[in-house]
GROMACS .gro file of C-alpha atoms in nm:
model
   80
    1MET     CA    1 -13.848   3.414  22.148
    2PHE     CA    2 -13.618   3.182  22.351
    3ILE     CA    3 -13.290   3.133  22.206
    4LEU     CA    4 -13.021   2.910  22.379
    5ARG     CA    5 -12.672   2.946  22.258
    6LYS     CA    6 -12.348   2.802  22.337
    7SER     CA    7 -12.149   2.866  22.640
    8CYS     CA    8 -12.398   3.136  22.749
    9VAL     CA    9 -12.697   3.214  23.004
   10ALA     CA   10 -13.049   3.214  22.871
   11ILE     CA   11 -13.378   3.264  23.031
   12VAL     CA   12 -13.615   2.981  22.950
   13LEU     CA   13 -13.962   2.991  23.090
   14GLY     CA   14 -13.834   3.247  23.354
   15THR     CA   15 -13.544   3.044  23.484
   16ALA     CA   16 -13.195   3.090  23.413
   17ALA     CA   17 -13.032   2.812  23.262
   18VAL     CA   18 -12.619   2.767  23.182
   19LEU     CA   19 -12.569   2.552  22.872
   20THR     CA   20 -12.234   2.470  22.802
   21ALA     CA   21 -12.168   2.266  22.466
   22VAL     CA   22 -11.889   2.008  22.416
   23PRO     CA   23 -11.622   2.186  22.210
   24GLY     CA   24 -11.572   2.008  21.874
   25GLY     CA   25 -11.851   1.763  21.949
   26PRO     CA   26 -12.121   1.680  21.708
   27ALA     CA   27 -12.416   1.899  21.790
   28ALA     CA   28 -12.662   1.602  21.732
   29ALA     CA   29 -12.495   1.411  22.025
   30GLU     CA   30 -12.480   1.713  22.275
   31GLU     CA   31 -12.677   1.646  22.577
   32LEU     CA   32 -12.714   1.907  22.878
   33PRO     CA   33 -12.925   1.862  23.188
   34CYS     CA   34 -13.283   2.050  23.178
   35PRO     CA   35 -13.519   2.113  23.483
   36ALA     CA   36 -13.840   1.896  23.493
   37HIS     CA   37 -14.055   2.201  23.411
   38ASP     CA   38 -13.903   2.217  23.080
   39LEU     CA   39 -13.989   1.879  22.988
   40GLY     CA   40 -14.141   1.845  22.630
   41GLU     CA   41 -14.004   2.200  22.536
   42THR     CA   42 -13.839   2.267  22.204
   43VAL     CA   43 -13.630   2.576  22.165
   44ILE     CA   44 -13.374   2.758  21.913
   45TRP     CA   45 -13.002   2.664  22.021
   46ASP     CA   46 -12.874   2.855  21.727
   47TRP     CA   47 -13.007   2.927  21.378
   48THR     CA   48 -12.938   2.577  21.255
   49HIS     CA   49 -13.041   2.384  21.574
   50LEU     CA   50 -13.315   2.320  21.795
   51ALA     CA   51 -13.272   2.198  22.156
   52ILE     CA   52 -13.528   1.938  22.289
   53CYS     CA   53 -13.604   1.872  22.663
   54ASP     CA   54 -13.669   1.515  22.687
   55ASP     CA   55 -13.607   1.293  23.002
   56GLY     CA   56 -13.400   1.559  23.209
   57ARG     CA   57 -13.159   1.629  22.928
   58TRP     CA   58 -13.127   1.902  22.646
   59THR     CA   59 -13.068   1.719  22.324
   60VAL     CA   60 -12.948   1.930  22.031
   61ARG     CA   61 -13.056   1.839  21.688
   62ALA     CA   62 -12.925   2.004  21.370
   63CYS     CA   63 -13.180   2.117  21.118
   64ALA     CA   64 -13.183   1.936  20.775
   65PRO     CA   65 -12.920   2.088  20.545
   66GLY     CA   66 -13.079   2.407  20.362
   67THR     CA   67 -13.330   2.466  20.656
   68THR     CA   68 -13.322   2.702  20.972
   69ALA     CA   69 -13.463   2.729  21.324
   70ARG     CA   70 -13.759   2.918  21.333
   71GLN     CA   71 -14.024   2.989  21.600
   72ASP     CA   72 -14.396   3.019  21.560
   73ASP     CA   73 -14.640   3.268  21.763
   74SER     CA   74 -14.678   3.013  22.041
   75GLY     CA   75 -14.340   2.990  22.104
   76HIS     CA   76 -14.264   2.651  21.941
   77ALA     CA   77 -13.944   2.609  21.769
   78PHE     CA   78 -13.917   2.409  21.455
   79CYS     CA   79 -13.691   2.385  21.128
   80ALA     CA   80 -13.811   2.517  20.810
   0.00000   0.00000   0.00000
């Protein structure tokens, strides 16, 4: 399972990535750089948010109220 957490180092597809969140910023608006080989990836940011690598940026999106971030057997993250 890939889990990205604010202000930590995570391993994403074998590459170390340092992610730093904007303190006090709304999660839906946070954008962080992501490498080209991660384009199209969706991973768990924390248990109520997903991070999506699109156009060279990780964009953090909140799950709908009452749902949590999960991951299927193929490694795809989603809210349910």
